Amino acid sequence: MARVGLTTERLVRAGADLADEAGFDQVTASALARRFDVKVASLYSHVKSSHDLKTRIALLALEELAELLAGALAGRAGKDALTAYANVYRDYAQEHPGRYAAAQLRLDPETAAASAGGRHADMARAILRGYDLAEPDHTAAVRLLGSVVHGYVSLEMGGGFSHSAPDTQETWSRILDALDALLRNWPA
Amino acid sequence: MARVGLTTERLVRAGADLADEAGFDQVTASALARRFDVKVASLYSHVKSSHDLKTRIALLALEELAELLAGALAGRAGKDALTAYANVYRDYAQEHPGRYAAAQLRLDPETAAASAGGRHADMARAILRGYDLAEPDHTAAVRLLGSVVHGYVSLEMGGGFSHSAPDTQETWSRILDALDALLRNWPA
DNA sequence: GTAGTTTGCCTAAATATTTTAGGCAGCGTA
DNA sequence: TACGCTGCCTAAAATATTTAGGCAAACTAC
């Protein structure tokens, strides 16, 4: 009985890869066991349940995204920062669709509080420092920013834009231009 | 053997109700069979597969939304129309979270083409008639509108906004104000 | 009203996933 | 080398998906 060397870490990472290749909903304990050529029950020493596994993949994705965001935003401000922020999400979703889908998993409050999700919000607020908005417009702007980016990325991923004429890169640029203009010129 | 009177129609509608009550991912053939007090295999005379059932629920939700949109937009223009449009989605997601989740299901191209999804896009384009945008800004604006609404609604549903200060109704209004301002003043 | 056809819902059965319980052997440690 | 820990195993129960084939209820026609 050769030991494969399973670890929670390795399982989660392999689960994330599987999600990217086959879709987040294809991430099951059985599929993962097959991938490691191991019996399903063996996973349960490293992961509490199938839901636990999915949650850990979500946390990994949130962590990776936060890392990328921090890197992309360092030294940038204004529209430069805005573009970098938005592109981190879009590029990540393109390269890691399964991980991105995992990041949308609804977490229970305690888990969410301990996740990297808070850093995402911090990052969005940091960008808006380059614009001149006081509360409560500030919060509205943060939420608008998050909504546009998440909404666009998920509609694009879901094929919602496939039929109309201009390519999505073109409209994406224009939308970022428009967002920048809006933030510089927020209505009273 | 009393006949219950199953129909594809009744199954889909009950599935949609179940989705609203328990979540779209709880919609399974077995759960639905329990609800009708019928053996699982009996459903397969009315529905090709579990996936077929989910697809039909998605189509129902898209249809209902298109209906609501048409009603809400009739006789409105400009910001009035914009607000009505956005609120249809938000209110629908609030009242029918399972149906709204179903509407996000990725459909294969032919199914999507035959769905009410096209009418959604038409509706969005109709709203922008009240503003003055030429291609390719027009398409960008349509996609921005869809992204904001879908993004905001799904982040709000997912609890992404629960911790910050202003209530979501407040920021929602401000975001619609900002969107209106942006559309009236789209950057060159 | 009865005979014949359709079909709705059934039983039976194969396959897949999730999860728990308990056992054996490999690995590090004393 | 002997001990203990624990990684991966077998076994088994519960639930979900799907197909095949059967019986009886409901519609159609005379």
Tab-separated table of C-alpha atoms (C1' of nucleotides) in Angstrom:
chain	number	residue	atom	x	y	z
A	1	MET	CA	0.000	0.000	0.000
A	2	ALA	CA	2.119	2.817	-1.303
A	3	ARG	CA	1.250	6.064	0.399
A	4	VAL	CA	0.456	8.872	-1.972
A	5	GLY	CA	1.090	11.638	0.520
A	6	LEU	CA	-2.272	13.337	0.691
A	7	THR	CA	-2.548	16.634	2.492
A	8	THR	CA	-5.377	19.079	2.972
A	9	GLU	CA	-3.208	21.532	1.064
A	10	ARG	CA	-2.619	19.199	-1.869
A	11	LEU	CA	-6.267	18.204	-2.014
A	12	VAL	CA	-7.432	21.790	-2.090
A	13	ARG	CA	-4.937	22.747	-4.746
A	14	ALA	CA	-5.840	19.740	-6.891
A	15	GLY	CA	-9.507	20.539	-6.356
A	16	ALA	CA	-8.907	24.079	-7.582
A	17	ASP	CA	-7.128	22.775	-10.665
A	18	LEU	CA	-9.943	20.337	-11.303
A	19	ALA	CA	-12.411	23.217	-10.993
A	20	ASP	CA	-10.508	25.197	-13.613
A	21	GLU	CA	-10.430	22.264	-15.986
A	22	ALA	CA	-13.892	20.831	-15.564
A	23	GLY	CA	-15.966	23.417	-13.732
A	24	PHE	CA	-16.466	24.072	-10.051
A	25	ASP	CA	-19.556	21.893	-9.875
A	26	GLN	CA	-17.520	18.930	-11.093
A	27	VAL	CA	-15.367	19.167	-7.992
A	28	THR	CA	-16.459	16.153	-5.973
A	29	ALA	CA	-14.713	13.984	-3.472
A	30	SER	CA	-14.940	11.047	-5.867
A	31	ALA	CA	-13.401	12.912	-8.787
A	32	LEU	CA	-10.590	14.110	-6.569
A	33	ALA	CA	-9.963	10.589	-5.266
A	34	ARG	CA	-9.766	9.327	-8.834
A	35	ARG	CA	-7.246	12.031	-9.644
A	36	PHE	CA	-5.003	10.861	-6.816
A	37	ASP	CA	-5.757	7.211	-7.559
A	38	VAL	CA	-6.944	6.738	-4.028
A	39	LYS	CA	-10.172	5.484	-2.473
A	40	VAL	CA	-12.762	8.130	-1.728
A	41	ALA	CA	-12.898	7.453	1.979
A	42	SER	CA	-9.238	8.353	2.282
A	43	LEU	CA	-9.979	11.996	1.615
A	44	TYR	CA	-12.044	12.246	4.736
A	45	SER	CA	-8.946	12.206	6.913
A	46	HIS	CA	-7.905	15.522	5.370
A	47	VAL	CA	-11.191	17.232	4.657
A	48	LYS	CA	-14.322	17.212	6.796
A	49	SER	CA	-16.802	16.948	3.970
A	50	SER	CA	-17.402	17.768	0.375
A	51	HIS	CA	-18.669	21.174	1.450
A	52	ASP	CA	-15.552	21.732	3.516
A	53	LEU	CA	-13.456	20.999	0.434
A	54	LYS	CA	-15.377	23.505	-1.664
A	55	THR	CA	-15.113	26.115	1.050
A	56	ARG	CA	-11.345	25.671	1.210
A	57	ILE	CA	-11.093	26.067	-2.565
A	58	ALA	CA	-13.113	29.271	-2.293
A	59	LEU	CA	-10.777	30.551	0.417
A	60	LEU	CA	-7.769	29.711	-1.748
A	61	ALA	CA	-9.224	31.642	-4.671
A	62	LEU	CA	-10.024	34.653	-2.488
A	63	GLU	CA	-6.502	34.547	-1.123
A	64	GLU	CA	-4.897	34.320	-4.549
A	65	LEU	CA	-7.038	37.166	-5.818
A	66	ALA	CA	-6.173	39.356	-2.842
A	67	GLU	CA	-2.506	38.669	-3.490
A	68	LEU	CA	-2.810	39.589	-7.159
A	69	LEU	CA	-4.778	42.701	-6.306
A	70	ALA	CA	-2.186	43.877	-3.822
A	71	GLY	CA	0.546	43.355	-6.388
A	72	ALA	CA	-1.349	45.111	-9.146
A	73	LEU	CA	-2.307	48.113	-7.050
A	74	ALA	CA	1.117	48.761	-5.555
A	75	GLY	CA	2.349	52.081	-6.821
A	76	ARG	CA	-0.710	52.883	-8.865
A	77	ALA	CA	-3.432	55.463	-8.359
A	78	GLY	CA	-6.401	56.958	-10.151
A	79	LYS	CA	-7.477	55.424	-13.412
A	80	ASP	CA	-4.303	53.399	-13.544
A	81	ALA	CA	-5.278	51.700	-10.303
A	82	LEU	CA	-8.880	51.300	-11.378
A	83	THR	CA	-7.868	49.510	-14.560
A	84	ALA	CA	-5.378	47.313	-12.789
A	85	TYR	CA	-7.967	46.352	-10.164
A	86	ALA	CA	-10.610	45.452	-12.705
A	87	ASN	CA	-8.199	43.525	-14.903
A	88	VAL	CA	-7.020	41.383	-12.025
A	89	TYR	CA	-10.525	39.978	-11.661
A	90	ARG	CA	-11.157	39.631	-15.370
A	91	ASP	CA	-7.819	37.984	-16.104
A	92	TYR	CA	-8.120	35.686	-13.121
A	93	ALA	CA	-11.587	34.585	-14.209
A	94	GLN	CA	-10.270	33.924	-17.710
A	95	GLU	CA	-7.295	31.889	-16.543
A	96	HIS	CA	-9.008	30.229	-13.593
A	97	PRO	CA	-12.730	30.013	-14.288
A	98	GLY	CA	-13.251	27.284	-11.714
A	99	ARG	CA	-11.406	29.153	-9.014
A	100	TYR	CA	-13.326	32.312	-9.846
A	101	ALA	CA	-16.597	30.418	-9.586
A	102	ALA	CA	-15.430	29.020	-6.258
A	103	ALA	CA	-14.753	32.529	-4.991
A	104	GLN	CA	-18.478	33.247	-5.452
A	105	LEU	CA	-19.442	30.450	-3.066
A	106	ARG	CA	-21.546	31.776	-0.250
A	107	LEU	CA	-19.563	31.456	2.975
A	108	ASP	CA	-21.065	31.409	6.410
A	109	PRO	CA	-20.383	34.645	8.311
A	110	GLU	CA	-17.504	33.402	10.503
A	111	THR	CA	-15.693	31.839	7.556
A	112	ALA	CA	-16.244	34.939	5.461
A	113	ALA	CA	-14.895	37.124	8.251
A	114	ALA	CA	-11.726	35.042	8.424
A	115	SER	CA	-11.296	35.023	4.642
A	116	ALA	CA	-9.331	37.316	2.372
A	117	GLY	CA	-12.632	38.879	1.302
A	118	GLY	CA	-12.093	41.789	3.624
A	119	ARG	CA	-8.847	42.650	1.858
A	120	HIS	CA	-10.719	42.812	-1.420
A	121	ALA	CA	-12.973	45.489	0.001
A	122	ASP	CA	-9.981	47.326	1.443
A	123	MET	CA	-8.411	47.318	-1.996
A	124	ALA	CA	-11.504	48.779	-3.622
A	125	ARG	CA	-11.639	51.500	-1.001
A	126	ALA	CA	-7.967	52.222	-1.581
A	127	ILE	CA	-8.601	52.880	-5.252
A	128	LEU	CA	-11.305	55.381	-4.463
A	129	ARG	CA	-8.815	57.309	-2.384
A	130	GLY	CA	-7.589	58.607	-5.728
A	131	TYR	CA	-10.978	60.136	-6.348
A	132	ASP	CA	-12.771	62.638	-4.203
A	133	LEU	CA	-15.814	61.068	-2.613
A	134	ALA	CA	-17.229	61.495	0.878
A	135	GLU	CA	-19.621	59.135	2.642
A	136	PRO	CA	-22.150	57.860	1.802
A	137	ASP	CA	-21.162	58.267	-1.830
A	138	HIS	CA	-17.895	56.553	-1.068
A	139	THR	CA	-19.600	53.309	-0.088
A	140	ALA	CA	-21.942	53.545	-3.041
A	141	ALA	CA	-18.966	53.961	-5.349
A	142	VAL	CA	-17.167	50.985	-3.811
A	143	ARG	CA	-20.225	48.841	-4.329
A	144	LEU	CA	-20.698	50.121	-7.858
A	145	LEU	CA	-17.125	49.251	-8.674
A	146	GLY	CA	-17.493	45.747	-7.289
A	147	SER	CA	-20.813	45.257	-9.039
A	148	VAL	CA	-19.567	46.327	-12.441
A	149	VAL	CA	-16.468	44.181	-12.299
A	150	HIS	CA	-18.162	41.109	-10.904
A	151	GLY	CA	-21.210	41.550	-13.109
A	152	TYR	CA	-19.224	42.034	-16.294
A	153	VAL	CA	-16.889	39.162	-15.605
A	154	SER	CA	-19.628	36.717	-14.778
A	155	LEU	CA	-21.808	37.723	-17.717
A	156	GLU	CA	-18.814	37.478	-20.031
A	157	MET	CA	-17.867	34.059	-18.624
A	158	GLY	CA	-21.455	32.870	-18.935
A	159	GLY	CA	-21.538	33.778	-22.605
A	160	GLY	CA	-24.023	36.595	-22.064
A	161	PHE	CA	-22.183	38.886	-24.448
A	162	SER	CA	-21.348	36.471	-27.209
A	163	HIS	CA	-23.849	37.631	-29.797
A	164	SER	CA	-23.603	41.392	-30.033
A	165	ALA	CA	-21.154	43.101	-32.300
A	166	PRO	CA	-18.161	44.788	-30.593
A	167	ASP	CA	-15.681	42.444	-28.999
A	168	THR	CA	-15.610	42.334	-25.246
A	169	GLN	CA	-12.153	43.857	-24.918
A	170	GLU	CA	-13.384	46.939	-26.715
A	171	THR	CA	-16.457	47.389	-24.519
A	172	TRP	CA	-14.440	46.553	-21.422
A	173	SER	CA	-12.069	49.427	-22.110
A	174	ARG	CA	-14.923	51.799	-22.747
A	175	ILE	CA	-16.639	50.762	-19.554
A	176	LEU	CA	-13.487	51.409	-17.554
A	177	ASP	CA	-13.191	54.826	-19.226
A	178	ALA	CA	-16.775	55.542	-18.312
A	179	LEU	CA	-16.314	54.383	-14.725
A	180	ASP	CA	-13.269	56.586	-14.345
A	181	ALA	CA	-15.180	59.541	-15.730
A	182	LEU	CA	-18.070	58.826	-13.389
A	183	LEU	CA	-15.842	58.654	-10.332
A	184	ARG	CA	-14.106	61.897	-11.239
A	185	ASN	CA	-17.474	63.510	-11.765
A	186	TRP	CA	-19.809	61.889	-9.246
A	187	PRO	CA	-23.246	63.570	-9.239
A	188	ALA	CA	-24.363	65.550	-6.230
B	1	MET	CA	-52.912	3.840	-8.021
B	2	ALA	CA	-54.366	7.293	-7.912
B	3	ARG	CA	-52.898	9.473	-10.608
B	4	VAL	CA	-51.505	12.741	-9.377
B	5	GLY	CA	-51.648	14.481	-12.737
B	6	LEU	CA	-48.046	15.321	-13.341
B	7	THR	CA	-47.166	17.599	-16.219
B	8	THR	CA	-43.924	19.074	-17.428
B	9	GLU	CA	-45.488	22.443	-16.653
B	10	ARG	CA	-46.448	21.510	-13.099
B	11	LEU	CA	-43.064	19.937	-12.427
B	12	VAL	CA	-41.197	23.000	-13.628
B	13	ARG	CA	-43.363	25.342	-11.618
B	14	ALA	CA	-43.007	23.229	-8.476
B	15	GLY	CA	-39.276	23.042	-9.098
B	16	ALA	CA	-39.117	26.820	-9.296
B	17	ASP	CA	-41.016	27.121	-6.020
B	18	LEU	CA	-38.705	24.606	-4.420
B	19	ALA	CA	-35.732	26.610	-5.663
B	20	ASP	CA	-37.114	29.758	-4.048
B	21	GLU	CA	-37.694	27.984	-0.763
B	22	ALA	CA	-34.593	25.835	-0.482
B	23	GLY	CA	-32.122	27.103	-3.047
B	24	PHE	CA	-31.624	26.244	-6.698
B	25	ASP	CA	-29.034	23.593	-5.917
B	26	GLN	CA	-31.584	21.747	-3.777
B	27	VAL	CA	-33.744	21.222	-6.829
B	28	THR	CA	-33.324	17.542	-7.547
B	29	ALA	CA	-35.561	14.982	-9.172
B	30	SER	CA	-35.855	13.149	-5.864
B	31	ALA	CA	-36.897	16.214	-3.897
B	32	LEU	CA	-39.476	17.057	-6.500
B	33	ALA	CA	-40.835	13.511	-6.466
B	34	ARG	CA	-41.190	13.697	-2.689
B	35	ARG	CA	-43.087	16.955	-3.045
B	36	PHE	CA	-45.617	15.296	-5.348
B	37	ASP	CA	-45.591	12.091	-3.293
B	38	VAL	CA	-44.612	10.138	-6.347
B	39	LYS	CA	-41.751	7.793	-7.179
B	40	VAL	CA	-38.708	9.414	-8.732
B	41	ALA	CA	-38.823	7.404	-11.936
B	42	SER	CA	-42.250	8.846	-12.707
B	43	LEU	CA	-40.757	12.258	-13.375
B	44	TYR	CA	-38.789	10.915	-16.298
B	45	SER	CA	-41.914	10.696	-18.420
B	46	HIS	CA	-42.234	14.472	-18.236
B	47	VAL	CA	-38.636	15.622	-18.067
B	48	LYS	CA	-35.666	14.195	-19.918
B	49	SER	CA	-33.187	14.509	-17.078
B	50	SER	CA	-32.305	16.454	-14.001
B	51	HIS	CA	-30.446	18.907	-16.199
B	52	ASP	CA	-33.448	19.271	-18.456
B	53	LEU	CA	-35.544	20.151	-15.419
B	54	LYS	CA	-33.103	22.818	-14.306
B	55	THR	CA	-32.923	24.247	-17.804
B	56	ARG	CA	-36.701	24.528	-17.938
B	57	ILE	CA	-36.752	26.336	-14.599
B	58	ALA	CA	-34.149	28.742	-15.958
B	59	LEU	CA	-36.293	29.361	-19.033
B	60	LEU	CA	-39.329	29.979	-16.850
B	61	ALA	CA	-37.418	32.543	-14.791
B	62	LEU	CA	-36.124	34.305	-17.899
B	63	GLU	CA	-39.646	34.392	-19.276
B	64	GLU	CA	-41.139	35.785	-16.071
B	65	LEU	CA	-38.436	38.418	-15.883
B	66	ALA	CA	-38.973	39.465	-19.495
B	67	GLU	CA	-42.682	39.795	-18.782
B	68	LEU	CA	-42.070	41.932	-15.713
B	69	LEU	CA	-39.561	44.060	-17.591
B	70	ALA	CA	-41.970	44.690	-20.425
B	71	GLY	CA	-44.655	45.716	-17.965
B	72	ALA	CA	-42.362	47.967	-15.988
B	73	LEU	CA	-40.900	49.728	-19.016
B	74	ALA	CA	-44.195	50.415	-20.769
B	75	GLY	CA	-44.709	54.149	-20.914
B	76	ARG	CA	-41.470	55.046	-19.179
B	77	ALA	CA	-38.326	56.672	-20.499
B	78	GLY	CA	-35.042	58.112	-19.307
B	79	LYS	CA	-34.166	57.722	-15.671
B	80	ASP	CA	-37.673	56.565	-14.897
B	81	ALA	CA	-37.181	53.615	-17.219
B	82	LEU	CA	-33.669	52.959	-15.936
B	83	THR	CA	-34.899	52.726	-12.356
B	84	ALA	CA	-37.833	50.538	-13.263
B	85	TYR	CA	-35.589	48.191	-15.234
B	86	ALA	CA	-33.078	47.818	-12.445
B	87	ASN	CA	-35.722	47.353	-9.788
B	88	VAL	CA	-37.403	44.555	-11.704
B	89	TYR	CA	-34.260	42.461	-11.372
B	90	ARG	CA	-33.582	43.411	-7.784
B	91	ASP	CA	-37.144	42.842	-6.619
B	92	TYR	CA	-37.400	39.578	-8.507
B	93	ALA	CA	-34.181	38.317	-6.951
B	94	GLN	CA	-35.485	39.277	-3.515
B	95	GLU	CA	-38.839	37.568	-3.946
B	96	HIS	CA	-37.589	34.637	-5.999
B	97	PRO	CA	-33.965	33.961	-5.114
B	98	GLY	CA	-34.080	30.414	-6.460
B	99	ARG	CA	-35.618	31.472	-9.757
B	100	TYR	CA	-33.075	34.276	-10.065
B	101	ALA	CA	-30.246	31.809	-9.460
B	102	ALA	CA	-31.799	29.537	-12.082
B	103	ALA	CA	-31.806	32.386	-14.589
B	104	GLN	CA	-28.005	32.472	-14.281
B	105	LEU	CA	-27.695	28.869	-15.406
B	106	ARG	CA	-25.472	28.596	-18.441
B	107	LEU	CA	-27.598	27.492	-21.387
B	108	ASP	CA	-26.262	25.887	-24.516
B	109	PRO	CA	-26.362	28.241	-27.507
B	110	GLU	CA	-29.507	26.874	-29.183
B	111	THR	CA	-31.481	26.903	-25.948
B	112	ALA	CA	-30.256	30.381	-25.144
B	113	ALA	CA	-31.248	31.596	-28.596
B	114	ALA	CA	-34.782	30.274	-28.097
B	115	SER	CA	-35.068	31.732	-24.598
B	116	ALA	CA	-36.472	35.045	-23.426
B	117	GLY	CA	-32.905	36.210	-22.893
B	118	GLY	CA	-32.950	38.099	-26.155
B	119	ARG	CA	-35.905	40.161	-24.953
B	120	HIS	CA	-33.889	41.169	-21.894
B	121	ALA	CA	-31.220	42.614	-24.145
B	122	ASP	CA	-33.857	44.348	-26.282
B	123	MET	CA	-35.273	45.922	-23.150
B	124	ALA	CA	-31.895	47.251	-22.088
B	125	ARG	CA	-31.328	48.699	-25.529
B	126	ALA	CA	-34.765	50.307	-25.409
B	127	ILE	CA	-33.875	52.148	-22.225
B	128	LEU	CA	-30.770	53.598	-23.783
B	129	ARG	CA	-32.909	55.047	-26.538
B	130	GLY	CA	-33.740	57.697	-23.959
B	131	TYR	CA	-30.096	58.677	-23.846
B	132	ASP	CA	-27.927	59.778	-26.689
B	133	LEU	CA	-25.314	57.161	-27.470
B	134	ALA	CA	-23.997	55.968	-30.791
B	135	GLU	CA	-22.183	52.689	-31.450
B	136	PRO	CA	-19.916	51.354	-30.090
B	137	ASP	CA	-20.670	53.301	-26.924
B	138	HIS	CA	-24.231	52.084	-27.119
B	139	THR	CA	-23.232	48.443	-26.731
B	140	ALA	CA	-20.772	49.313	-23.996
B	141	ALA	CA	-23.519	51.131	-22.125
B	142	VAL	CA	-25.925	48.205	-22.512
B	143	ARG	CA	-23.324	45.860	-21.104
B	144	LEU	CA	-22.462	48.248	-18.309
B	145	LEU	CA	-26.106	48.476	-17.357
B	146	GLY	CA	-26.475	44.707	-17.311
B	147	SER	CA	-23.250	44.266	-15.392
B	148	VAL	CA	-24.138	46.755	-12.676
B	149	VAL	CA	-27.606	45.362	-12.129
B	150	HIS	CA	-26.589	41.724	-12.207
B	151	GLY	CA	-23.437	42.352	-10.213
B	152	TYR	CA	-25.159	44.369	-7.520
B	153	VAL	CA	-28.045	41.964	-7.161
B	154	SER	CA	-25.865	38.899	-6.902
B	155	LEU	CA	-23.412	40.500	-4.478
B	156	GLU	CA	-26.322	41.712	-2.359
B	157	MET	CA	-27.957	38.272	-2.430
B	158	GLY	CA	-24.675	36.624	-1.549
B	159	GLY	CA	-24.275	38.794	1.512
B	160	GLY	CA	-21.311	40.663	0.078
B	161	PHE	CA	-22.592	43.996	1.344
B	162	SER	CA	-23.804	43.025	4.777
B	163	HIS	CA	-21.040	44.555	6.839
B	164	SER	CA	-20.535	48.095	5.606
B	165	ALA	CA	-22.493	50.983	6.953
B	166	PRO	CA	-25.163	52.442	4.623
B	167	ASP	CA	-28.101	50.197	3.952
B	168	THR	CA	-28.318	48.691	0.529
B	169	GLN	CA	-31.442	50.643	-0.477
B	170	GLU	CA	-29.535	53.866	0.059
B	171	THR	CA	-26.527	52.849	-2.003
B	172	TRP	CA	-28.783	51.321	-4.636
B	173	SER	CA	-30.510	54.664	-5.175
B	174	ARG	CA	-27.215	56.488	-5.370
B	175	ILE	CA	-25.863	54.002	-7.865
B	176	LEU	CA	-28.912	54.471	-10.091
B	177	ASP	CA	-28.460	58.246	-9.823
B	178	ALA	CA	-24.834	57.854	-10.807
B	179	LEU	CA	-25.653	55.554	-13.707
B	180	ASP	CA	-28.224	58.003	-15.003
B	181	ALA	CA	-25.721	60.830	-14.757
B	182	LEU	CA	-23.119	58.735	-16.547
B	183	LEU	CA	-25.459	57.862	-19.407
B	184	ARG	CA	-26.473	61.479	-19.849
B	185	ASN	CA	-22.849	62.466	-19.839
B	186	TRP	CA	-20.984	59.613	-21.476
B	187	PRO	CA	-17.290	60.439	-21.964
B	188	ALA	CA	-15.913	60.854	-25.460
C	1	DG	C1'	-71.267	0.539	-22.465
C	2	DT	C1'	-67.573	-2.107	-23.820
C	3	DA	C1'	-63.230	-2.886	-26.493
C	4	DG	C1'	-58.853	-1.040	-27.663
C	5	DT	C1'	-55.263	2.262	-27.336
C	6	DT	C1'	-52.629	5.450	-24.958
C	7	DT	C1'	-49.934	6.720	-21.184
C	8	DG	C1'	-49.202	7.874	-16.287
C	9	DC	C1'	-47.134	6.037	-12.531
C	10	DC	C1'	-45.251	1.889	-10.784
C	11	DT	C1'	-41.335	-1.782	-9.483
C	12	DA	C1'	-36.760	-3.281	-10.281
C	13	DA	C1'	-32.140	-2.532	-11.008
C	14	DA	C1'	-27.549	-0.404	-12.285
C	15	DT	C1'	-24.480	3.368	-11.355
C	16	DA	C1'	-22.526	7.278	-8.735
C	17	DT	C1'	-21.642	10.253	-4.684
C	18	DT	C1'	-21.340	11.158	0.287
C	19	DT	C1'	-20.194	9.821	4.682
C	20	DT	C1'	-19.043	6.864	8.860
C	21	DA	C1'	-16.665	2.998	11.236
C	22	DG	C1'	-13.066	0.164	11.905
C	23	DG	C1'	-8.605	-2.299	10.390
C	24	DC	C1'	-3.805	-2.942	8.745
C	25	DA	C1'	0.559	-1.451	7.606
C	26	DG	C1'	4.102	2.191	6.757
C	27	DC	C1'	6.726	5.684	9.021
C	28	DG	C1'	9.042	8.335	12.614
C	29	DT	C1'	10.534	7.944	17.272
C	30	DA	C1'	12.378	6.070	21.582
D	1	DT	C1'	13.963	-3.164	17.424
D	2	DA	C1'	9.695	-2.286	19.260
D	3	DC	C1'	5.973	1.318	19.742
D	4	DG	C1'	2.702	4.396	18.420
D	5	DC	C1'	0.701	7.426	15.148
D	6	DT	C1'	-1.825	8.027	11.154
D	7	DG	C1'	-2.470	7.427	6.208
D	8	DC	C1'	-4.973	4.763	3.291
D	9	DC	C1'	-7.712	0.719	3.134
D	10	DT	C1'	-12.350	-2.304	3.100
D	11	DA	C1'	-17.128	-2.416	4.253
D	12	DA	C1'	-21.466	-0.567	4.424
D	13	DA	C1'	-25.509	2.662	4.621
D	14	DA	C1'	-27.957	6.611	2.651
D	15	DT	C1'	-29.229	9.357	-1.215
D	16	DA	C1'	-29.546	10.747	-6.263
D	17	DT	C1'	-29.739	9.698	-11.343
D	18	DT	C1'	-31.321	7.099	-14.962
D	19	DT	C1'	-33.197	3.142	-17.842
D	20	DA	C1'	-36.336	-0.800	-18.814
D	21	DG	C1'	-40.433	-2.916	-18.581
D	22	DG	C1'	-45.277	-3.678	-16.443
D	23	DC	C1'	-50.048	-2.713	-14.872
D	24	DA	C1'	-53.974	-0.114	-14.657
D	25	DA	C1'	-56.362	4.273	-15.304
D	26	DA	C1'	-58.154	7.329	-18.649
D	27	DC	C1'	-59.275	8.667	-23.272
D	28	DT	C1'	-61.212	7.141	-28.144
D	29	DA	C1'	-64.350	4.790	-30.917
D	30	DC	C1'	-67.814	1.909	-32.036
